[in-house]
Amino acid sequence: MFPQTRLRRLRRTPVLRDLVAETAVSLDDLIYPIFVEEEEDHRSDLATMPGIARVPEQDLADEVRRVADAGVRSVVLFGVSHHKDAVGSETLRDDGLVARMITTAKRAAPELVVVADTCFCEYTDHGHCGVLKDGYVDNDTTIENLGRQAVIAAEAGADIIAPSAMMDGQVAAIRRALDAAGHTMMPIMSYSSKFSSDMYGPFRAAGGTSLEGDRSTYMMDYRNGREALRESALDEAEGADILMVKPALLYLDVVTRLRDASPLPICVYNVSGEYAMLKFAAQAGAIDEDKVLLEMLTAFKRAGAALIITYSALDFARLVDG
Ligand SMILES: [Zn+2]
C-alpha cells in the first residue's frame, strides 16, 4: 500500500525501465510475406498496402536477397497464379508456381526460413480454399489434396508447412502425407484459429483472388473464443508443431488464452487490414507509424506470441537498424 509501495520507483530512468521490461520484440521473431506473380515482368505496387508490391517471379531471387540482407530471417510466400482452375492443380505439380517459388527463394538465400503457405484459394478460379461440391467446400477431398501440396512444397525445399485452409483433419492428413514421403522432420505450423474476418480485404486484392460467396463455412466465427481453443487442441493432437491465431490485433484475448492452454509456440498473423490501418492512419498524420508499430508488435509478444507474420517486417528492420 502507498506510501510503502510506489510503482513509479522502477520507472524513473530508461535503464531501470529496460532492466525490468518483460517483453521485447526482435527481428528473429518476424516472418515477412511476399506476393509472387508469375508471367509478369514489372512490380505492381498495391494501392491498399503502401510499401508492398506483387513481385514478378523473375525478380524473386533479388527480392529474397534484399529481405535477407535487411536482417529478416523468415519469409512466407504467396503465389499470384495465372493458371487457376477448379481444384488449384497448379499447386500439385512439381513444376508449378508453389514449387518454383520455394526453390528460387531457397537458392537465393539458403539461410532464410521459407514458410510454405499450404492452401488452394490463390490457385482456384472460384477463390475457395478447396474443392467445391455443389457450392460447398468438400472437406475430405481437400485434405487429401493439402497432403499432396505439402509434399510438393517439402520436396521443393520448404522449411515449414503452414496449412491455412481451416479444413477438419488437415493437420493429420498433411502429417501422414509428409511422413509417408520421408519428410518426418518437416514442422507443421497450423493456422489453427483462423477467423472469418473482413480484415483480409487488401490481401485478396494483392493475391488476385475473386471469391464467390464467403468462407464462413470453414473459417471460424469471430464471436467464438472458446472454439479457438478447441480448434487448436485438435490441431495439437493431430501433430501440429506451431499454432496460429489470425488475424492478430483484434484477437489478442484468444492468443493469451491459447498461451495458457497449450505449450506449443504460437504465431500471430498481423494481417493486411491491420497493416493498412497502421499505414493510412500514419499517412493521415494521426499516429506515428514507427512508435505504433513497435507498440503493436510488442503487444503481440506480451499476449503470448512467439512468431509474428507481418508486412511491417522490413519497416521494423529499418527501425532497429537505427
Ligand atoms: Zn485459403
Short mmCIF file of N, CA and C and ligand atoms in Angstrom, two decimals, residues 117-122 124 127-130 146 163-167 194 203 209 215 218-219 246, ligand 1:
data_model
loop_
_atom_site.label_atom_id
_atom_site.label_comp_id
_atom_site.label_asym_id
_atom_site.label_seq_id
_atom_site.Cartn_x
_atom_site.Cartn_y
_atom_site.Cartn_z
N ASP A 117 2.93 -21.47 -47.34
CA ASP A 117 1.50 -21.40 -47.07
C ASP A 117 0.84 -22.50 -47.88
N THR A 118 0.09 -23.36 -47.21
CA THR A 118 -0.46 -24.53 -47.88
C THR A 118 -1.98 -24.43 -47.94
N CYS A 119 -2.45 -24.01 -49.12
CA CYS A 119 -3.88 -23.80 -49.33
C CYS A 119 -4.14 -23.75 -50.83
N PHE A 120 -5.39 -23.53 -51.22
CA PHE A 120 -5.73 -23.52 -52.65
C PHE A 120 -6.34 -22.22 -53.14
N CYS A 121 -6.70 -21.30 -52.21
CA CYS A 121 -7.53 -20.15 -52.61
C CYS A 121 -6.87 -19.24 -53.65
N GLU A 122 -5.53 -19.22 -53.70
CA GLU A 122 -4.89 -18.36 -54.70
C GLU A 122 -4.77 -19.06 -56.05
N THR A 124 -7.42 -21.38 -57.15
CA THR A 124 -8.71 -21.86 -57.67
C THR A 124 -9.44 -20.70 -58.34
N GLY A 127 -11.90 -19.13 -55.96
CA GLY A 127 -11.33 -18.43 -54.81
C GLY A 127 -11.51 -19.12 -53.47
N HIS A 128 -12.08 -20.32 -53.46
CA HIS A 128 -12.24 -21.04 -52.19
C HIS A 128 -10.99 -21.86 -51.88
N CYS A 129 -10.91 -22.31 -50.62
CA CYS A 129 -9.69 -22.96 -50.12
C CYS A 129 -9.66 -24.46 -50.41
N GLY A 130 -10.54 -24.95 -51.26
CA GLY A 130 -10.52 -26.38 -51.55
C GLY A 130 -11.41 -26.71 -52.73
N LEU A 146 -4.40 -31.28 -49.80
CA LEU A 146 -3.46 -30.50 -48.98
C LEU A 146 -2.22 -31.33 -48.67
N PRO A 163 -0.48 -24.99 -43.20
CA PRO A 163 -1.82 -25.15 -43.79
C PRO A 163 -2.80 -24.09 -43.29
N SER A 164 -3.48 -23.43 -44.24
CA SER A 164 -4.36 -22.31 -43.86
C SER A 164 -5.79 -22.49 -44.33
N ALA A 165 -6.17 -23.72 -44.72
CA ALA A 165 -7.48 -23.91 -45.33
C ALA A 165 -8.62 -24.08 -44.32
N MET A 166 -8.28 -24.29 -43.04
CA MET A 166 -9.30 -24.49 -41.99
C MET A 166 -10.25 -25.67 -42.29
N MET A 167 -9.66 -26.76 -42.84
CA MET A 167 -10.44 -27.98 -43.03
C MET A 167 -10.25 -28.86 -41.78
N LYS A 194 -8.16 -19.55 -37.44
CA LYS A 194 -8.24 -18.53 -38.49
C LYS A 194 -9.69 -18.09 -38.58
N PHE A 203 -5.37 -8.19 -48.74
CA PHE A 203 -4.66 -9.40 -49.15
C PHE A 203 -5.31 -10.02 -50.38
N THR A 209 -7.34 -12.79 -55.83
CA THR A 209 -8.42 -13.77 -55.69
C THR A 209 -9.77 -13.06 -55.79
N ARG A 215 -16.22 -17.38 -46.80
CA ARG A 215 -15.54 -18.57 -46.27
C ARG A 215 -16.09 -18.98 -44.90
N TYR A 218 -16.06 -22.58 -43.30
CA TYR A 218 -14.87 -23.26 -42.77
C TYR A 218 -14.03 -22.39 -41.84
N MET A 219 -13.94 -21.09 -42.08
CA MET A 219 -13.21 -20.26 -41.12
C MET A 219 -14.08 -20.03 -39.89
N LYS A 246 -5.15 -15.89 -36.31
CA LYS A 246 -5.23 -14.95 -37.42
C LYS A 246 -6.64 -14.45 -37.55
ZN ZN B 1 -7.12 -20.47 -48.45
#
